[in-house]
mmCIF file of C-alpha atoms in Angstrom:
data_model
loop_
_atom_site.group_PDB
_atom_site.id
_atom_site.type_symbol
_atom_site.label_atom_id
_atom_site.label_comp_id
_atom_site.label_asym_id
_atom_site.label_seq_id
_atom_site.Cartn_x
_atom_site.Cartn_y
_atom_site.Cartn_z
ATOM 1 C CA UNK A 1 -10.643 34.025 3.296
ATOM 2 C CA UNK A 2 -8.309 32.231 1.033
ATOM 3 C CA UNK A 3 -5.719 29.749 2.274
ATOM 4 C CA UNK A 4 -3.162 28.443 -0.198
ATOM 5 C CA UNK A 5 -3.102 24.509 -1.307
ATOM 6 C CA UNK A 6 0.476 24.864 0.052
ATOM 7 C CA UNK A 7 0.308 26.055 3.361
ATOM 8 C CA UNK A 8 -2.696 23.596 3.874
ATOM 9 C CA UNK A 9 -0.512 20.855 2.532
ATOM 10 C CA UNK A 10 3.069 21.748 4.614
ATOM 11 C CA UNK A 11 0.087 21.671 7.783
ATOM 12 C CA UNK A 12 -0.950 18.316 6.740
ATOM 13 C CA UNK A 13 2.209 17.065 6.256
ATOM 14 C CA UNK A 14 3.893 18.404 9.215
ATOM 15 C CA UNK A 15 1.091 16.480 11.280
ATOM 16 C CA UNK A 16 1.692 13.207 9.405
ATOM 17 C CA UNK A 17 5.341 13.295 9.991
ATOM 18 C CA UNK A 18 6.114 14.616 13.383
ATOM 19 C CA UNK A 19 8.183 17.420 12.203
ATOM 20 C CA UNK A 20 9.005 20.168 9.715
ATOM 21 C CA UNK A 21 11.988 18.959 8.359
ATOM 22 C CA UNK A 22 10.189 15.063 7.760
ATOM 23 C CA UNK A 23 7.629 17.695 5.721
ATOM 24 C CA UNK A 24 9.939 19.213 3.717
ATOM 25 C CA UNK A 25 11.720 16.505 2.723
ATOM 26 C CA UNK A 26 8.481 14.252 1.878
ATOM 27 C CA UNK A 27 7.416 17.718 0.094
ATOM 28 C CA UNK A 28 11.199 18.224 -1.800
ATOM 29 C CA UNK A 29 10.613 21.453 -0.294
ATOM 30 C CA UNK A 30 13.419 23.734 1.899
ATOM 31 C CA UNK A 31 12.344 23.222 6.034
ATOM 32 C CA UNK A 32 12.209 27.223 5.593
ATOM 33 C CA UNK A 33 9.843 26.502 3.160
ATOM 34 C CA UNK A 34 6.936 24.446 5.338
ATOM 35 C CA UNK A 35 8.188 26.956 8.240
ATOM 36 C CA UNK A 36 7.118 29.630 6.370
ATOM 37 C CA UNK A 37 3.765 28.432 4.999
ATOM 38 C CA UNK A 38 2.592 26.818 8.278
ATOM 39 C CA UNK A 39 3.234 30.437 10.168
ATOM 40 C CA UNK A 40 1.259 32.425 6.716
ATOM 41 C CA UNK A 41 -1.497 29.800 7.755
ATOM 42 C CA UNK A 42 -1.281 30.655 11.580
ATOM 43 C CA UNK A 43 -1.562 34.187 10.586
ATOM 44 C CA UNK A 44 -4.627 34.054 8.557
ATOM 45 C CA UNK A 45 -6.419 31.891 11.091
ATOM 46 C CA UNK A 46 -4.903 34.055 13.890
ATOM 47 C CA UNK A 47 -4.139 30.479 16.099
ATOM 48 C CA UNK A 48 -1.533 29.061 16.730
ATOM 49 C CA UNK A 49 -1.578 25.708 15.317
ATOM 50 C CA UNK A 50 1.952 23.760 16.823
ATOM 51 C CA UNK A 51 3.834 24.630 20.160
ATOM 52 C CA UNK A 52 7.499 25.386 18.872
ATOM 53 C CA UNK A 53 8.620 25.154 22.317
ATOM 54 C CA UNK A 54 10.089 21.696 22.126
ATOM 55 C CA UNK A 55 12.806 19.678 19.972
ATOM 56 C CA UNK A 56 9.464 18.714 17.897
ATOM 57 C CA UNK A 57 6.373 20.333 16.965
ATOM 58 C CA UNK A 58 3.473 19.689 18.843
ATOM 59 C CA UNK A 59 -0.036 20.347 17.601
ATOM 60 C CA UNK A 60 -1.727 22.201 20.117
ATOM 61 C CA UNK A 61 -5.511 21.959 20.827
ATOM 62 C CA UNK A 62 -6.475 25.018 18.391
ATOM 63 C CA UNK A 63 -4.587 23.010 15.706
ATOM 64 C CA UNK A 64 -6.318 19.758 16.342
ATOM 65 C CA UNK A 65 -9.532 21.413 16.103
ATOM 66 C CA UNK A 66 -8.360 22.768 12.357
ATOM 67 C CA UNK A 67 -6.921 19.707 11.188
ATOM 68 C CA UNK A 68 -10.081 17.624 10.791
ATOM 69 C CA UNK A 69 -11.305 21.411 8.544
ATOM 70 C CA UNK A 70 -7.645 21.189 6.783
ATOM 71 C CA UNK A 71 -8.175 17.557 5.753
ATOM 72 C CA UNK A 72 -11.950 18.085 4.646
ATOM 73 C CA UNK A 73 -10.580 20.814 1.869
ATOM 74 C CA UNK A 74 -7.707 18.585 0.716
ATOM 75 C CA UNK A 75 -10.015 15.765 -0.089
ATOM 76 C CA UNK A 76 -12.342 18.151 -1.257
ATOM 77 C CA UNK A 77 -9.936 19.203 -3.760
ATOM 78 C CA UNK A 78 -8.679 15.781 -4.493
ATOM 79 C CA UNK A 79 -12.861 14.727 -5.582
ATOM 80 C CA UNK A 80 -12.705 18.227 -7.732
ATOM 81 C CA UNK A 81 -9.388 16.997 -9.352
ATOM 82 C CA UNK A 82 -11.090 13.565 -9.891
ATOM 83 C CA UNK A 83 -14.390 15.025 -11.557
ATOM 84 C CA UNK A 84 -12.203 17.824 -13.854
ATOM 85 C CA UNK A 85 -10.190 14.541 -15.160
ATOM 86 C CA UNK A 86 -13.432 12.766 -15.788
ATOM 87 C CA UNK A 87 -15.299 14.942 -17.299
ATOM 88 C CA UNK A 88 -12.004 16.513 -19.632
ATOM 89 C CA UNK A 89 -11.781 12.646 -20.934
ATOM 90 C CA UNK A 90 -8.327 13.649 -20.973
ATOM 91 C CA UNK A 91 -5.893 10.181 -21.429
ATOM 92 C CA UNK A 92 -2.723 9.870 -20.348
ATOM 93 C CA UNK A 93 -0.432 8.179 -22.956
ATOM 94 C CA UNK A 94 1.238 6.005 -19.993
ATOM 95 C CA UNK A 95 -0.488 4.268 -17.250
ATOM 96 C CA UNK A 96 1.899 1.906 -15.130
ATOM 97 C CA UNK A 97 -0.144 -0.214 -12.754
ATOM 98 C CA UNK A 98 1.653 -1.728 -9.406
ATOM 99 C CA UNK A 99 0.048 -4.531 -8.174
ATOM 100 C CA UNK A 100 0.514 -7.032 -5.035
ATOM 101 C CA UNK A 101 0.765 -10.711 -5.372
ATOM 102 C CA UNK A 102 -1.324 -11.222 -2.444
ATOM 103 C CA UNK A 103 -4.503 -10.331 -4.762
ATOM 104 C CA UNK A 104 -4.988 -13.307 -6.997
ATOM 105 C CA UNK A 105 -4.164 -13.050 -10.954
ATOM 106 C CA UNK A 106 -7.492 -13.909 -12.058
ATOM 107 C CA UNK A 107 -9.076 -10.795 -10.443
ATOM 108 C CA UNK A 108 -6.901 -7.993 -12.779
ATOM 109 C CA UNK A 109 -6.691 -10.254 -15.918
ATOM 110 C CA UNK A 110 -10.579 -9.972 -17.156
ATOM 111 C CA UNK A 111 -9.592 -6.087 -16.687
ATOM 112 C CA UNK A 112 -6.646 -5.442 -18.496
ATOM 113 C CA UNK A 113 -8.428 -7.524 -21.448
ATOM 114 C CA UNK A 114 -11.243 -4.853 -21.562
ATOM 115 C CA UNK A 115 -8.557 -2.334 -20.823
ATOM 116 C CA UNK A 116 -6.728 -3.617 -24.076
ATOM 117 C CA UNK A 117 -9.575 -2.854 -25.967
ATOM 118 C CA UNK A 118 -10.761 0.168 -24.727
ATOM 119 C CA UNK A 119 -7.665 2.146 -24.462
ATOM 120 C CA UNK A 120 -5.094 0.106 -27.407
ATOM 121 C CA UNK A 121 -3.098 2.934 -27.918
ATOM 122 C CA UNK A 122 -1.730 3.695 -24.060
ATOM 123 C CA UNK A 123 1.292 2.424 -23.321
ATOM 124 C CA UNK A 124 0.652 0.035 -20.074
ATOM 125 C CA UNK A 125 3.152 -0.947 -17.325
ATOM 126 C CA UNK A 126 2.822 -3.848 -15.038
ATOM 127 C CA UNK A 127 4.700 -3.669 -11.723
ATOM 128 C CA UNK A 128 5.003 -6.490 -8.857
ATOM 129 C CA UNK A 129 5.569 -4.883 -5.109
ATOM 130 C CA UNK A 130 4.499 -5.218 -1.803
ATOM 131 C CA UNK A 131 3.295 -2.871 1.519
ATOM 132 C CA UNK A 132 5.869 -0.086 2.228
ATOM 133 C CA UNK A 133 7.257 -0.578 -1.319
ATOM 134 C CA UNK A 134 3.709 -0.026 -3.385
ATOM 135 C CA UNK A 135 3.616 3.104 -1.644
ATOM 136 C CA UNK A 136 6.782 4.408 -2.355
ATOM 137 C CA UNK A 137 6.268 3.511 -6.516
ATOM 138 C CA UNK A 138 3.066 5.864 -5.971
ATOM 139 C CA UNK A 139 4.433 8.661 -3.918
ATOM 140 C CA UNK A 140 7.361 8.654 -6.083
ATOM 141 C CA UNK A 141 5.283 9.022 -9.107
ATOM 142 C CA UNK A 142 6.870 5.535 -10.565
ATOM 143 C CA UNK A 143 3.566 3.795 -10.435
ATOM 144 C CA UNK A 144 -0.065 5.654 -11.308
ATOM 145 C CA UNK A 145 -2.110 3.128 -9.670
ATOM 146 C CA UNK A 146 -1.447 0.170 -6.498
ATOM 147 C CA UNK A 147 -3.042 -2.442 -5.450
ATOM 148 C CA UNK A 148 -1.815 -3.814 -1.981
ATOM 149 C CA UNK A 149 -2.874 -5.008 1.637
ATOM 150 C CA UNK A 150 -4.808 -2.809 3.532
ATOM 151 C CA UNK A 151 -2.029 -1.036 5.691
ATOM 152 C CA UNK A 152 -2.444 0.349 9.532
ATOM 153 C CA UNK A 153 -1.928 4.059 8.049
ATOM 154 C CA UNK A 154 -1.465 5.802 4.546
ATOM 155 C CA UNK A 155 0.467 8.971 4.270
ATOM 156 C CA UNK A 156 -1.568 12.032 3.530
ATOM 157 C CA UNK A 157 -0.832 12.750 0.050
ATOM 158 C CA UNK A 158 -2.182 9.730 -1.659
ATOM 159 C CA UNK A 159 -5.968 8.256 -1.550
ATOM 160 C CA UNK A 160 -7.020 4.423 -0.989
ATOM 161 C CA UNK A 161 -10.095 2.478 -1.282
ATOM 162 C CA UNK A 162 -11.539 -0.370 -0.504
ATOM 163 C CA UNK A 163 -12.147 -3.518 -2.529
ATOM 164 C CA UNK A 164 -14.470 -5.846 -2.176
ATOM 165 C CA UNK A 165 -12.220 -8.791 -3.687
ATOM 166 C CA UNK A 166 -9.699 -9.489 -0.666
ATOM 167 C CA UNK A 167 -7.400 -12.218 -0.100
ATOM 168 C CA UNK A 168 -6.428 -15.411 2.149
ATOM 169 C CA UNK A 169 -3.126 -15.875 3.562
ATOM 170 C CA UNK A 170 -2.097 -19.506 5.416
ATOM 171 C CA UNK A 171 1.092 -20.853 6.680
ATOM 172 C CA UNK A 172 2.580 -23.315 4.402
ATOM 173 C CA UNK A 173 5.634 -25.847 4.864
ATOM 174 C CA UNK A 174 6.899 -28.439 2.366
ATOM 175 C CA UNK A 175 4.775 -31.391 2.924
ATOM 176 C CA UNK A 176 7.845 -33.962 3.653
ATOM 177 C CA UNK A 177 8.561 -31.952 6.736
ATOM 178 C CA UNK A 178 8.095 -33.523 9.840
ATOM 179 C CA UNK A 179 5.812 -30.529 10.836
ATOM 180 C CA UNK A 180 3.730 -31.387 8.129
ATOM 181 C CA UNK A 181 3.114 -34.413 9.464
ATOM 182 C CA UNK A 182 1.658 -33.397 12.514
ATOM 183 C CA UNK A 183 -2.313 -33.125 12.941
ATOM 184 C CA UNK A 184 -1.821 -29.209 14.707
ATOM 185 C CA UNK A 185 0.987 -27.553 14.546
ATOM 186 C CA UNK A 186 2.247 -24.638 17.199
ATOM 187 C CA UNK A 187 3.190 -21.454 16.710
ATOM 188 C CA UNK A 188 6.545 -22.523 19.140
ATOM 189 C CA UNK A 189 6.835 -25.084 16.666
ATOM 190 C CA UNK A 190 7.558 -23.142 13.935
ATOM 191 C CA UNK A 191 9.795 -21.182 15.660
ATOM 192 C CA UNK A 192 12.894 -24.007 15.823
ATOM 193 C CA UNK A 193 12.340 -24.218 11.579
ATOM 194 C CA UNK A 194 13.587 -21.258 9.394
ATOM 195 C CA UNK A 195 10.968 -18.607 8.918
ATOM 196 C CA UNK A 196 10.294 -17.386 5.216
ATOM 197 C CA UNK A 197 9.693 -13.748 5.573
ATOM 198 C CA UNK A 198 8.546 -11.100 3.707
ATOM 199 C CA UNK A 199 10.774 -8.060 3.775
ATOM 200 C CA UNK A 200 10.121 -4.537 1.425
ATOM 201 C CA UNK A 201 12.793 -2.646 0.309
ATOM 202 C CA UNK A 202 11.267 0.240 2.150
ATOM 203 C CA UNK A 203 11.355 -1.498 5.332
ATOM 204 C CA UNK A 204 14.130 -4.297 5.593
ATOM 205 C CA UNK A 205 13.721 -3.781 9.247
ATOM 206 C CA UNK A 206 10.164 -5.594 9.640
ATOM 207 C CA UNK A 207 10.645 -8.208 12.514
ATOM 208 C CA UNK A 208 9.955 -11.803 11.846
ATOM 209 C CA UNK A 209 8.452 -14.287 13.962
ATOM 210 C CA UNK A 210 11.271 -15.121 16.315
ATOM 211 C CA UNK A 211 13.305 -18.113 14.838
ATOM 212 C CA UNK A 212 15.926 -17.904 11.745
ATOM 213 C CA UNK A 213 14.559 -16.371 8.963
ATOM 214 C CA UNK A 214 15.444 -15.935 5.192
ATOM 215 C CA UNK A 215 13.634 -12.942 4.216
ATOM 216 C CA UNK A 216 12.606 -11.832 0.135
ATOM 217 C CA UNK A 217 10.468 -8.516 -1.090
ATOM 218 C CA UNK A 218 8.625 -11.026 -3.256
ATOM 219 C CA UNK A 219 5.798 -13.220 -2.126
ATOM 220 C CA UNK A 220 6.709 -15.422 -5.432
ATOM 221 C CA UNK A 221 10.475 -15.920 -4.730
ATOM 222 C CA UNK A 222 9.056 -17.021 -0.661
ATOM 223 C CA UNK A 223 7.172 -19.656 -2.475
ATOM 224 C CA UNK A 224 9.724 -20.661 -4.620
ATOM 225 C CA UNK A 225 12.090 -21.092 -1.704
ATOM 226 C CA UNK A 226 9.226 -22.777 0.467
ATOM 227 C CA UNK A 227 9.247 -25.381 -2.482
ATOM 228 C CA UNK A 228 12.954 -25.759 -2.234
ATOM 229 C CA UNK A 229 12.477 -26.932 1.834
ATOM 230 C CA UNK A 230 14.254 -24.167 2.626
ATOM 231 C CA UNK A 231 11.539 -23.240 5.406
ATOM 232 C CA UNK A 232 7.801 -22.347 6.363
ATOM 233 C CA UNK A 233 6.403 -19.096 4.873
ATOM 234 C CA UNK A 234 3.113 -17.053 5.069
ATOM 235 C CA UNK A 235 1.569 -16.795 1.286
ATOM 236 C CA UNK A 236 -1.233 -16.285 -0.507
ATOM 237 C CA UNK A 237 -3.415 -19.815 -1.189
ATOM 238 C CA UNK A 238 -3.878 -18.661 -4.656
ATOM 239 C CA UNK A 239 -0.568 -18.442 -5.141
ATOM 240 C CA UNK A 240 -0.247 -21.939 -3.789
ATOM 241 C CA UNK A 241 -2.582 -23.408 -5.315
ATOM 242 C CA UNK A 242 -1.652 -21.784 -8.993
ATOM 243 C CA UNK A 243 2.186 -22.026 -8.875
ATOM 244 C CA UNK A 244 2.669 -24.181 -5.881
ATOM 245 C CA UNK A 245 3.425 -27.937 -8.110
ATOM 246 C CA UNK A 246 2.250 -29.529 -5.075
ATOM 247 C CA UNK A 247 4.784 -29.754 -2.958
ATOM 248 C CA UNK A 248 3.574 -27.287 0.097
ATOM 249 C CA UNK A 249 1.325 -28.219 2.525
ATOM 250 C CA UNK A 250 -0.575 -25.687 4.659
ATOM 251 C CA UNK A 251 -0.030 -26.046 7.873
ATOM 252 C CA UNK A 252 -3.037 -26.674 10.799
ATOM 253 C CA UNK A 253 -2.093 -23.951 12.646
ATOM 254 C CA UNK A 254 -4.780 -21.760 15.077
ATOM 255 C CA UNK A 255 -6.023 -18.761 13.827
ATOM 256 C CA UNK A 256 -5.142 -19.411 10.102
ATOM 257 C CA UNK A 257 -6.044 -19.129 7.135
ATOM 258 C CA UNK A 258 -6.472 -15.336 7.694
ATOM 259 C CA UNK A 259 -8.289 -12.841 5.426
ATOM 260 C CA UNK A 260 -6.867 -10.087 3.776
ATOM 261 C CA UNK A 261 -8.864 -6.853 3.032
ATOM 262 C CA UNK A 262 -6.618 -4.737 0.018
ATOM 263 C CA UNK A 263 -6.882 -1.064 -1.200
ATOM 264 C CA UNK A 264 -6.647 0.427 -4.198
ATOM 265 C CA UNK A 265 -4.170 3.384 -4.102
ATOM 266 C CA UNK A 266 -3.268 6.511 -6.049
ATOM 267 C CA UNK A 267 -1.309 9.966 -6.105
ATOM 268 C CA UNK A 268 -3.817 12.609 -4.847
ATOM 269 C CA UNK A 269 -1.019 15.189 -5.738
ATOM 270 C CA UNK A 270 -0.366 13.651 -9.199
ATOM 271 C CA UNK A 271 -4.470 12.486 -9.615
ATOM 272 C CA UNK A 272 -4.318 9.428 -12.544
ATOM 273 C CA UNK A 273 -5.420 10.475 -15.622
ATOM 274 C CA UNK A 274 -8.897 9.262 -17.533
ATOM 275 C CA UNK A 275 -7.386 6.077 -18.193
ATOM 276 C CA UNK A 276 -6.252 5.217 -14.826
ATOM 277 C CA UNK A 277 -9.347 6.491 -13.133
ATOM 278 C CA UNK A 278 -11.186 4.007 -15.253
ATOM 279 C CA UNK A 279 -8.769 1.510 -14.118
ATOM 280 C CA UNK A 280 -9.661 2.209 -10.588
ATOM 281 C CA UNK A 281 -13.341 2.146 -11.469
ATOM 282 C CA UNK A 282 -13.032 -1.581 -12.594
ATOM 283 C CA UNK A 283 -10.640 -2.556 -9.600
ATOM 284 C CA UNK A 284 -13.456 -1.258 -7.175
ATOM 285 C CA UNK A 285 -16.385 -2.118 -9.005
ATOM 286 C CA UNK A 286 -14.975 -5.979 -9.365
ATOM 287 C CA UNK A 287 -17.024 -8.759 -6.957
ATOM 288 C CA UNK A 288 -15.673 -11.927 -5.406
#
């Protein structure tokens, strides 16, 4: 039996955001739209896959019994879209690459060089973002390929993978603070000096530690203002250590440094093109 990509996907999607309306408008589709291509799907399986009963959809147990089937075809597809754009050699003219300052500079720079040379004629985008807001660049079809911190959950139309060159993220404080005078420093300590937070533009809502805060979507504008005294922040040691002019110390604090494990991430409804599948190839092939 055949089931069409788009009832599959309005399934998916309903599941991932709670609702059919959240579908349609993460699909730019009418709500009658995923209404009507969840119930075709109910009627070729002959289940019934959400209880309507309620203000929300609710999967019931026939429909999570599909959905691990439903998401096995989709990234089934997705590996067939990835092999037809390999083996077409097809290159996209544009590749536009959106990258997190928490992975260090020296990590992407040997690739672009061999990217320079092996692809001269693309026209190549660099992008700085962060968490909620690399995601948004890919889903929006802004940005081809991310690189960012591994996140709690990924919405279902884009892929991620692992790379085995993370990151390290301490707490640093201008060094002529009192603070950084101390031989251990306390979490309740910090929390009486102005927190440096980072804030997306997708979520300006993400909580801070619990003191005053001064909040930035750039992990290079929190070190900036860290070197300015203007309070204690949570950044990269690369960064630091590369752009820091020595002014920061990082603080002895329990539990830190921390390690940071980061994706790669792109479009599985837009797949990148040869070009950026090569670039994602490099990025995940790379070793600390």
């Amino acid at each position: 039996m055949h089931f069409s990509p788009e009832s599959l996907e309005a399934f998916l999607q309903a599941v991932e955001t709670g609702s059919f309306s959240a579908a349609a408008r993460k699909l730019r589709k009418s709500q009658s739209t995923i209404s009507n291509a969840i119930a075709n799907l109910e009627a070729d399986l002959g289940i019934t896959l959400f209880d309507r009963s309620s203000r929300q959809p609710v999967l019931t147990s026939q429909g999570h019994r599909v959905l691990p089937y439903v998401q096995s075809i989709i990234a089934a597809s997705e590996r067939l879209d990835e092999v037809s754009v390999r083996l077409a050699g097809n290159i996209e003219p544009r590749l536009s690459f959106v990258l997190s300052d928490v992975w260090q500079t020296a990590h992407h720079e040997s690739i672009l060089k061999r990217f320079s040379g092996k692809f001269p004629d693309i026209e190549f985008e660099c992008l700085i973002a962060e968490d909620e807001d690399v995601i948004d660049l890919i889903q929006s079809g802004r940005a081809h390929v991310g690189v960012l911190r591994v996140q709690e959950r990924y919405p279902v139309d884009v892929t991620v993978a692992r790379l085995q060159v993370g990151a390290e993220m301490s707490i640093f404080l201008h060094r002529q603070h009192e603070l950084a005078q101390l031989p251990a420093v306390e979490l309740d300590q910090l929390h009486t000096v102005r927190q440096l937070c980072l804030k997306t533009y997708k979520d300006p809502t993400r909580q801070t530690g619990g003191g005053p805060a001064w909040s930035s979507p750039s992990l290079l504008m929190l070190l900036e203002m860290a070197e300015q005294g203007f309070g204690w922040g949570i950044l990269p040691r690369w960064l630091v250590q590369q752009f820091g002019h020595n002014v920061l110390k990082e603080l002895p604090v329990a539990g830190w440094p921390q390690r940071i494990d980061v994706d790669v991430m792109w479009s599985n409804k837009v797949p990148p093109g040869a070009a950026g599948r090569w670039m994602i190839d490099q990025l995940r092939a790379q070793q600390a």
